[in-house]
XYZ file of C-alpha atoms in Angstrom:
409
model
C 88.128 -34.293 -25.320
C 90.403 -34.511 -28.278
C 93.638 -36.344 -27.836
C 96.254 -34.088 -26.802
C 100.119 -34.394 -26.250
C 101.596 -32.070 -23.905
C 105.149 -31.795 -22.053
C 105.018 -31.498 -18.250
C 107.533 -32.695 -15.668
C 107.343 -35.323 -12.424
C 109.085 -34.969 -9.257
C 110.120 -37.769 -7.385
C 112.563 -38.508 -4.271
C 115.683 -40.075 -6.296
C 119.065 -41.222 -6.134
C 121.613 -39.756 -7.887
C 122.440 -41.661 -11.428
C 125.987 -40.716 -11.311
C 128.467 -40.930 -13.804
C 129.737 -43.324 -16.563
C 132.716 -45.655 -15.977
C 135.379 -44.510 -18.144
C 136.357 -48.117 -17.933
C 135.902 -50.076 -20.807
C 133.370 -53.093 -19.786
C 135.957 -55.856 -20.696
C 134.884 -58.635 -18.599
C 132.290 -61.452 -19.636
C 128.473 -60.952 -18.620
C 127.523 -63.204 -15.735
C 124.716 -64.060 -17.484
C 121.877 -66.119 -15.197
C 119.654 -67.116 -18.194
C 121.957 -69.641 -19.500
C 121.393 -73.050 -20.150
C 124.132 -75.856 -21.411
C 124.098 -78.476 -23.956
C 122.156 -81.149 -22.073
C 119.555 -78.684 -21.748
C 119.633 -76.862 -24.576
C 119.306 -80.736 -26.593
C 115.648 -81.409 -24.648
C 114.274 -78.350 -26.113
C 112.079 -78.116 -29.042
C 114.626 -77.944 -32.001
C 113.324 -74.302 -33.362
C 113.812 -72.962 -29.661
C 116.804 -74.913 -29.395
C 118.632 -73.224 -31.754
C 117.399 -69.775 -30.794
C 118.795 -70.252 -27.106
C 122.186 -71.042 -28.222
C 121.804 -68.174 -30.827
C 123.557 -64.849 -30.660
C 124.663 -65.189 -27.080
C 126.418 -61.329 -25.809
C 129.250 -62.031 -24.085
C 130.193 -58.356 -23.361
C 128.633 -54.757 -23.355
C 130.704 -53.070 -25.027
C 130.579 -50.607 -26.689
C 128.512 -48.970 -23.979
C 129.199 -47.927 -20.838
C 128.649 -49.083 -17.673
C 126.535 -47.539 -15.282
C 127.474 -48.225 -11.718
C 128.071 -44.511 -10.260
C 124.448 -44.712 -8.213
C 123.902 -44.503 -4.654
C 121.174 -44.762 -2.170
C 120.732 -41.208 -0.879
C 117.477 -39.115 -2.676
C 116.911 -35.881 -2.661
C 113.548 -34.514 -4.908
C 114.513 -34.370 -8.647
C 112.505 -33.129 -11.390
C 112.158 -35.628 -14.903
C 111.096 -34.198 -18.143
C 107.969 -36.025 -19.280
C 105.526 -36.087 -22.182
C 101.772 -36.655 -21.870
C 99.118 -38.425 -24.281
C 95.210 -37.988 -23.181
C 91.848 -38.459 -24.056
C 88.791 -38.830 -22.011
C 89.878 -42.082 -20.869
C 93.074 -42.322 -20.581
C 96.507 -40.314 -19.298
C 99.571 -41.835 -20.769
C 102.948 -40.374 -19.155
C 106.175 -41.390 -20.657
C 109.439 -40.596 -19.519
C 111.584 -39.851 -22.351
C 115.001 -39.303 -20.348
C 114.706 -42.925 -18.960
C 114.689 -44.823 -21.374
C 111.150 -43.867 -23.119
C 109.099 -45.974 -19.838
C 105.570 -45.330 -19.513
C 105.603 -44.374 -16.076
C 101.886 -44.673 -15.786
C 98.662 -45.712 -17.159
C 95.855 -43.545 -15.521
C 92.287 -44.674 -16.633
C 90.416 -42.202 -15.708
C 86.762 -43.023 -15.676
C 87.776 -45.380 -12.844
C 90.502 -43.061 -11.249
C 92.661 -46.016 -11.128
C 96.341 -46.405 -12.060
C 96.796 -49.634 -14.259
C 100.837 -50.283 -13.500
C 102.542 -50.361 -10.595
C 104.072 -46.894 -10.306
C 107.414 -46.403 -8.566
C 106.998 -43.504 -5.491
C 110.984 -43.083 -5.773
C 113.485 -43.096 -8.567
C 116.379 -45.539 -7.340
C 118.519 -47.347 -9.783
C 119.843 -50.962 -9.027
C 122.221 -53.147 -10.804
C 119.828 -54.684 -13.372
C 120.352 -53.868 -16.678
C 123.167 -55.688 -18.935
C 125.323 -51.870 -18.404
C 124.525 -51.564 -14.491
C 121.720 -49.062 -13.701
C 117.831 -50.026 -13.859
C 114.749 -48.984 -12.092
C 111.314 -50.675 -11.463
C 107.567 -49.686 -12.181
C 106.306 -48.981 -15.399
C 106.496 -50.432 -18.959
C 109.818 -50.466 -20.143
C 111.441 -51.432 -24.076
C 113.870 -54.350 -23.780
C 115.876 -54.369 -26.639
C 119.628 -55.488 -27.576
C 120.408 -59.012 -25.498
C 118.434 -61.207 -22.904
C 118.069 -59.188 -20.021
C 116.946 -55.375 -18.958
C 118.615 -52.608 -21.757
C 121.134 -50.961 -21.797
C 119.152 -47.907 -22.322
C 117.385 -48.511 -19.268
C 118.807 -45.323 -17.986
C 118.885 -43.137 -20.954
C 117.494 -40.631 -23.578
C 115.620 -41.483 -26.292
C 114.998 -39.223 -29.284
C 111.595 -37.702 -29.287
C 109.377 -36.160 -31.489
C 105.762 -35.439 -32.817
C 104.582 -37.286 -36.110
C 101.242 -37.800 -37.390
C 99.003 -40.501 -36.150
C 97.428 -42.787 -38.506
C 94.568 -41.241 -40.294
C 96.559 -37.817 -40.414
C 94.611 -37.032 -37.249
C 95.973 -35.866 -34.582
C 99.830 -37.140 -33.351
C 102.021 -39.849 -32.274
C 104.758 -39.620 -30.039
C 107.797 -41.550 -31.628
C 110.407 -42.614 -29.380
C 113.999 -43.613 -31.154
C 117.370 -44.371 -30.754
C 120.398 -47.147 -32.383
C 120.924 -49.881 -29.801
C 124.458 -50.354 -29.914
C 125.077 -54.309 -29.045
C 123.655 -55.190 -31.844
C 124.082 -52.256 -33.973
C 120.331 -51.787 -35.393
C 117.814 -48.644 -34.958
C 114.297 -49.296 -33.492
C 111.529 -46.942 -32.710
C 108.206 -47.047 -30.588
C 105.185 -44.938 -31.679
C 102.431 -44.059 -28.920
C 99.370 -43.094 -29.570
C 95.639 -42.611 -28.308
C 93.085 -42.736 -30.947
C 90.173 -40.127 -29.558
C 87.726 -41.791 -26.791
C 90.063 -44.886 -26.784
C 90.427 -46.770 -23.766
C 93.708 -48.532 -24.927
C 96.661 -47.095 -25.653
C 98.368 -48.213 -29.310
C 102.037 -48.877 -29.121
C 103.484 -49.332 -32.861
C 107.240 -51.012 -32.675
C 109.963 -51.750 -35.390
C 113.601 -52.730 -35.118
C 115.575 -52.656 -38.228
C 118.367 -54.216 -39.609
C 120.518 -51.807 -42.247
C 123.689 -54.180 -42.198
C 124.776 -56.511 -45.182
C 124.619 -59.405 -42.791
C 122.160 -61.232 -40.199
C 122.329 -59.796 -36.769
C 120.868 -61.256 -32.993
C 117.770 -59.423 -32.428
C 115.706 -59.624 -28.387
C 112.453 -57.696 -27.513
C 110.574 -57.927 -24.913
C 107.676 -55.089 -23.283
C 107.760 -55.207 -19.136
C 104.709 -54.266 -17.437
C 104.983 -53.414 -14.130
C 101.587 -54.150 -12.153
C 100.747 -54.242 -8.523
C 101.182 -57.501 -6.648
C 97.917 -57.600 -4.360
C 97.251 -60.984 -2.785
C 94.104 -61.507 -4.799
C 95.405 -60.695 -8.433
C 95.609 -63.419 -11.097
C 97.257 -63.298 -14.506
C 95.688 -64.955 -17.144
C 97.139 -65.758 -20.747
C 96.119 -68.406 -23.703
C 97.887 -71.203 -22.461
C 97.949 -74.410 -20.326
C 101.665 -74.926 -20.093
C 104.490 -72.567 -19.393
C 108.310 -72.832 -19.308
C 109.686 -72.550 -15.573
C 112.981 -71.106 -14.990
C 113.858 -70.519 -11.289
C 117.560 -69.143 -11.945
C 118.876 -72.739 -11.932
C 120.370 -73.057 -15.191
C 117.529 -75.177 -15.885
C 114.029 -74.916 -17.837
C 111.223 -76.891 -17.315
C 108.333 -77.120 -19.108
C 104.857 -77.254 -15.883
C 101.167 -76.864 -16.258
C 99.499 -73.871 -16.035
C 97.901 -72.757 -13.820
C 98.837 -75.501 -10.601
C 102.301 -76.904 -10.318
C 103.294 -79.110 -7.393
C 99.809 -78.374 -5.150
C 100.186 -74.670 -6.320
C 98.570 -72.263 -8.159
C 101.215 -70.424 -9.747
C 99.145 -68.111 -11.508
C 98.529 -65.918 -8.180
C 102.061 -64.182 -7.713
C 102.432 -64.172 -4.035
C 101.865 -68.636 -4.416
C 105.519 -68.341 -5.686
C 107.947 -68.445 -2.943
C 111.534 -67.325 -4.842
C 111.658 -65.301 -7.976
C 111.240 -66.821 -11.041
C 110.161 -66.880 -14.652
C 107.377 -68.066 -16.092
C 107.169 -68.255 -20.066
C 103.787 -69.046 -21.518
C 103.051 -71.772 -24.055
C 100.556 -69.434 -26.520
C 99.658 -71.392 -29.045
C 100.537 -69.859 -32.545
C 96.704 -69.746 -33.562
C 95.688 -68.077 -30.538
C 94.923 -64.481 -30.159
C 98.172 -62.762 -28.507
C 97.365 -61.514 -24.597
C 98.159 -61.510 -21.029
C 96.202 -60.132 -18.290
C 96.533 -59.238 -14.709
C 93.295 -58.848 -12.576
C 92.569 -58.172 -8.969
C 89.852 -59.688 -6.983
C 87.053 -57.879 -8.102
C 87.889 -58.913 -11.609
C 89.714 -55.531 -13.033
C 92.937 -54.979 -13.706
C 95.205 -53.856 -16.840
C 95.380 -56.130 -20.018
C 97.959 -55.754 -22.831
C 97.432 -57.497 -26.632
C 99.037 -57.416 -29.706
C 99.289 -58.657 -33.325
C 101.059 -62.333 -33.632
C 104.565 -61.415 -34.367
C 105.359 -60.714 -31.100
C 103.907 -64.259 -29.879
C 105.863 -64.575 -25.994
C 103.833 -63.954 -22.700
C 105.723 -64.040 -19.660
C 104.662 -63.604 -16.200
C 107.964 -62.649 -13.667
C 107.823 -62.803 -9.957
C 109.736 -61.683 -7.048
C 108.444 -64.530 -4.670
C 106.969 -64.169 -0.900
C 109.948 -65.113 0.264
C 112.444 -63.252 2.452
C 114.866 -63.033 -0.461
C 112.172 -61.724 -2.968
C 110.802 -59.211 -0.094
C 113.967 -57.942 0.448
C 114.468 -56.943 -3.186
C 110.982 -55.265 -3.518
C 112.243 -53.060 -0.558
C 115.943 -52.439 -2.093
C 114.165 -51.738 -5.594
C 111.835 -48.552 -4.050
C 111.074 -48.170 0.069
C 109.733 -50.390 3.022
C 106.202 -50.044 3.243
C 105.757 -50.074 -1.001
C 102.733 -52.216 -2.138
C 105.495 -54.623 -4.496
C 105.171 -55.564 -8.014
C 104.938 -58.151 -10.007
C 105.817 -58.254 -13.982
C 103.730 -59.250 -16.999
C 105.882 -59.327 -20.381
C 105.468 -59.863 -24.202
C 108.278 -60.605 -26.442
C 109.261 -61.414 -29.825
C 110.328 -65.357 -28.759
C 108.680 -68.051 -26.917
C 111.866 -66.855 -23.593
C 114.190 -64.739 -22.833
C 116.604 -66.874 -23.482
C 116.453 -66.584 -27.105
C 117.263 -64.501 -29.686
C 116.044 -64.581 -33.213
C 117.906 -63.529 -36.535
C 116.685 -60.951 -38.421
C 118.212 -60.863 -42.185
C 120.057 -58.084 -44.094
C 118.086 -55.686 -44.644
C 114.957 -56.765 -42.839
C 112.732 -55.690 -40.177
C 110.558 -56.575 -37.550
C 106.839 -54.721 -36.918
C 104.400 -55.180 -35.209
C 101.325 -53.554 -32.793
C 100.896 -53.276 -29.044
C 97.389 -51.841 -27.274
C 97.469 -51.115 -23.546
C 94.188 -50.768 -21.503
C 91.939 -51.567 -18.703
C 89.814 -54.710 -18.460
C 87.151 -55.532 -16.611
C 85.949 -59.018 -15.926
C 83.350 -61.147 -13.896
C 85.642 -62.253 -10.307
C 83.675 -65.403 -9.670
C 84.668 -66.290 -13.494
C 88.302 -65.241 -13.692
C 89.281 -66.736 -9.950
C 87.116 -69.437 -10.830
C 88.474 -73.160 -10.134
C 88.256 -74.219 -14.076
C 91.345 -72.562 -15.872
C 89.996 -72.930 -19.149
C 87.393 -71.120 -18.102
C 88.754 -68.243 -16.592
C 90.704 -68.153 -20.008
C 88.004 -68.022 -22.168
C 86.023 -65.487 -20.269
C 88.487 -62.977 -19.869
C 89.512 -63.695 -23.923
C 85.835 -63.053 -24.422
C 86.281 -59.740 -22.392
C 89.265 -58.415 -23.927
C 87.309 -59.386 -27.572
C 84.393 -57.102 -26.504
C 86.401 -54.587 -25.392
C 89.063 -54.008 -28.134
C 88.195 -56.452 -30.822
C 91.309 -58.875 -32.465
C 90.665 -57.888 -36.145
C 90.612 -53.829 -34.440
C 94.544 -54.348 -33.421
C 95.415 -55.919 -36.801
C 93.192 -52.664 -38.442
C 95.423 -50.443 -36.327
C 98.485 -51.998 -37.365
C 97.644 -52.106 -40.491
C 96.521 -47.682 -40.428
C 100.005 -47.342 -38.521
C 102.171 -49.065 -41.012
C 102.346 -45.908 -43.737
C 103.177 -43.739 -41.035
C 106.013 -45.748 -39.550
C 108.232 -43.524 -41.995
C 106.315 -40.190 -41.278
C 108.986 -37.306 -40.558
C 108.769 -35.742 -37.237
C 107.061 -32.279 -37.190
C 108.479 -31.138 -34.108
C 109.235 -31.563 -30.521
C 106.027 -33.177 -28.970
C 104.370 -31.013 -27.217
C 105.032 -27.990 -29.546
């Protein structure tokens, strides 16, 4: 079938949002990712500087959002659909712009971890946040302050003039710049092309922080896998440590469940290397997301087996949810960091979503390096490198297309 891009709706049991605080947010963030001098001054100078870079020390001039409760009823969200053969792409563009799943459908399997409720928690720098999906982190270390809310939508033309995007847009407010997100699904793709740009129209250099979250389900056998063989650990304890990947302490960290509390673990890619991170279940299959080099971070986030971690995955949907762990890409090396962008400039670049399917005995193999290079080699003979940089390349001259309409029209 030809790509198509349709409105529909989903229905979901969901708390109620609730209102804005008219209260201006006048206190400073408590922000966890912090680090002080000490630790800043055993970094790497370039990431040095970016930590102490650009730090937010208040929301305003948005809103918080702390009005939720616990209490759902059914509720119906707008959303809009991209699909071909392959793939069904629904994105919710009330909340935020989130993919809210990934359906591949020549396996009937769902490549995040989908959400069965709607129930915000206080997780984004403004208060409200929900988990599942993949979700646009833009603005300030930490989940958006859009987390929560509308994004302009519309149809444009997909590169090639055939067929359409649908562009996603809005002006993040803490740091004052517009961005915009352009889906698309070439015809008989199995990945899903995600073209991103934040912009900076001021006279001056402004903070800028991206990072994608992927949302993927946190089975006991799935591994991620990413180019590297170190990673920055931060455990929310102020402090970052730089481990090997993939066993730490007697551990295999790249399993999720091997991590007992929550914690963050950022990637070492090497700047030569092609840009990916993969997670795969026990039979070797699993979602894998790649891009072009500018956005160079790979993180892998956790929740932990613990009690404490448990106890979150139940708050965050309903006891007896399979949980969730996180695989992220980002403009910097953490989240800890933001990078300046100069008057006038901008940042591009290309995302691809999609399944991947590997050899088990290979990717849960005991040799890292190997596991690495087979699922690279996977990845390579299922959506080429030099085929993301020729899709960025077809998307950039329709980055400034003019909508046509509402998609779905």
């Amino acid at each position: 079938m030809a790509t198509t891009v349709r409105r529909s709706s989903l229905t979901l049991p969901a708390a109620p949002l609730g209102p804005e605080n008219p209260l201006p947010a006048l206190l400073p963030l408590d922000e966890a990712h912090s680090l002080n001098a000490a630790e800043r001054a055993a970094l790497p100078p370039r990431m040095a500087r970016q930590v102490g870079y650009g730090p937010l020390r208040s929301v305003l001039p948005t809103r918080v959002l702390d009005g939720y409760g616990r209490e759902r009823t059914p509720a119906r969200f707008d959303t809009l659909v991209l699909e071909n053969d392959q793939l069904r792409v629904t994105v919710l563009p009330g909340l935020g712009g989130r993919i809210a799943s990934l359906f591949h459908k020549p396996d009937a399997r769902e490549l995040l971890y989908v959400n069965p409720v709607f129930q915000p928690a206080d997780f984004a720098l403004n208060g409200a946040w929900f988990s599942g999906g993949i979700e646009w982190n833009i603005g300030a270390t930490g989940h958006t302050t859009l987390s929560c809310a509308p994004l302009h939508a519309a149809r444009v033309p997909a590169p090639g003039g055939d067929g359409a995007m649908v562009r996603l847009w809005e002006w993040e407010r803490l740091r004052d710049t517009p961005f915009q997100v352009d889906l698309w699904l070439p015809d008989d793709s199995d990945f899903l092309y995600v073209g991103a740009r934040i912009r900076n129209p001021h006279h001056r250099t402004v903070p800028v922080y991206w990072w994608s979250n992927i949302a993927v389900p946190e089975d006991p056998g799935t591994r991620v896998l990413a180019p590297a063989e170190e990673t920055w650990y931060f455990a929310y304890e102020r402090r970052l440590r730089r481990i090997p990947v993939p066993e730490w302490e007697g551990t295999d960290l790249t399993y999720p469940l091997h991590s007992r509390f929550p914690a963050d673990y950022f990637y070492e890619v090497p700047d030569d290397s092609r840009k990916w991170i993969a997670s795969l279940d026990e039979k070797g299959q699993g979602l894998v997301q790649t891009s072009t080099d500018l956005l160079r971070g790979r993180k892998l986030f956790v929740w932990g087996a613990g009690p404490g971690g448990r106890r979150w995955q139940e708050w965050l949907t309903e006891p007896g949810t399979p949980g969730y762990a996180e695989i992220q890409a980002g403009l910097a090396r953490t989240q800890l960091e933001h990078l300046p962008l100069e008057a006038g400039g901008e940042l591009a670049w290309l995302e691809a979503y999609g399944p991947l399917a590997a050899d088990p005995e290979a990717v849960h193999g005991a040799d890292w390096s190997a596991a690495r290079a087979h699922t690279e080699r996977r990845l390579e003979a299922a959506l080429p490198r030099g085929a993301v940089e020729a899709a960025y390349a077809a998307w950039r001259p329709y980055a400034d297309a003019e909508p046509e309409g509402a998609p779905g029209d």
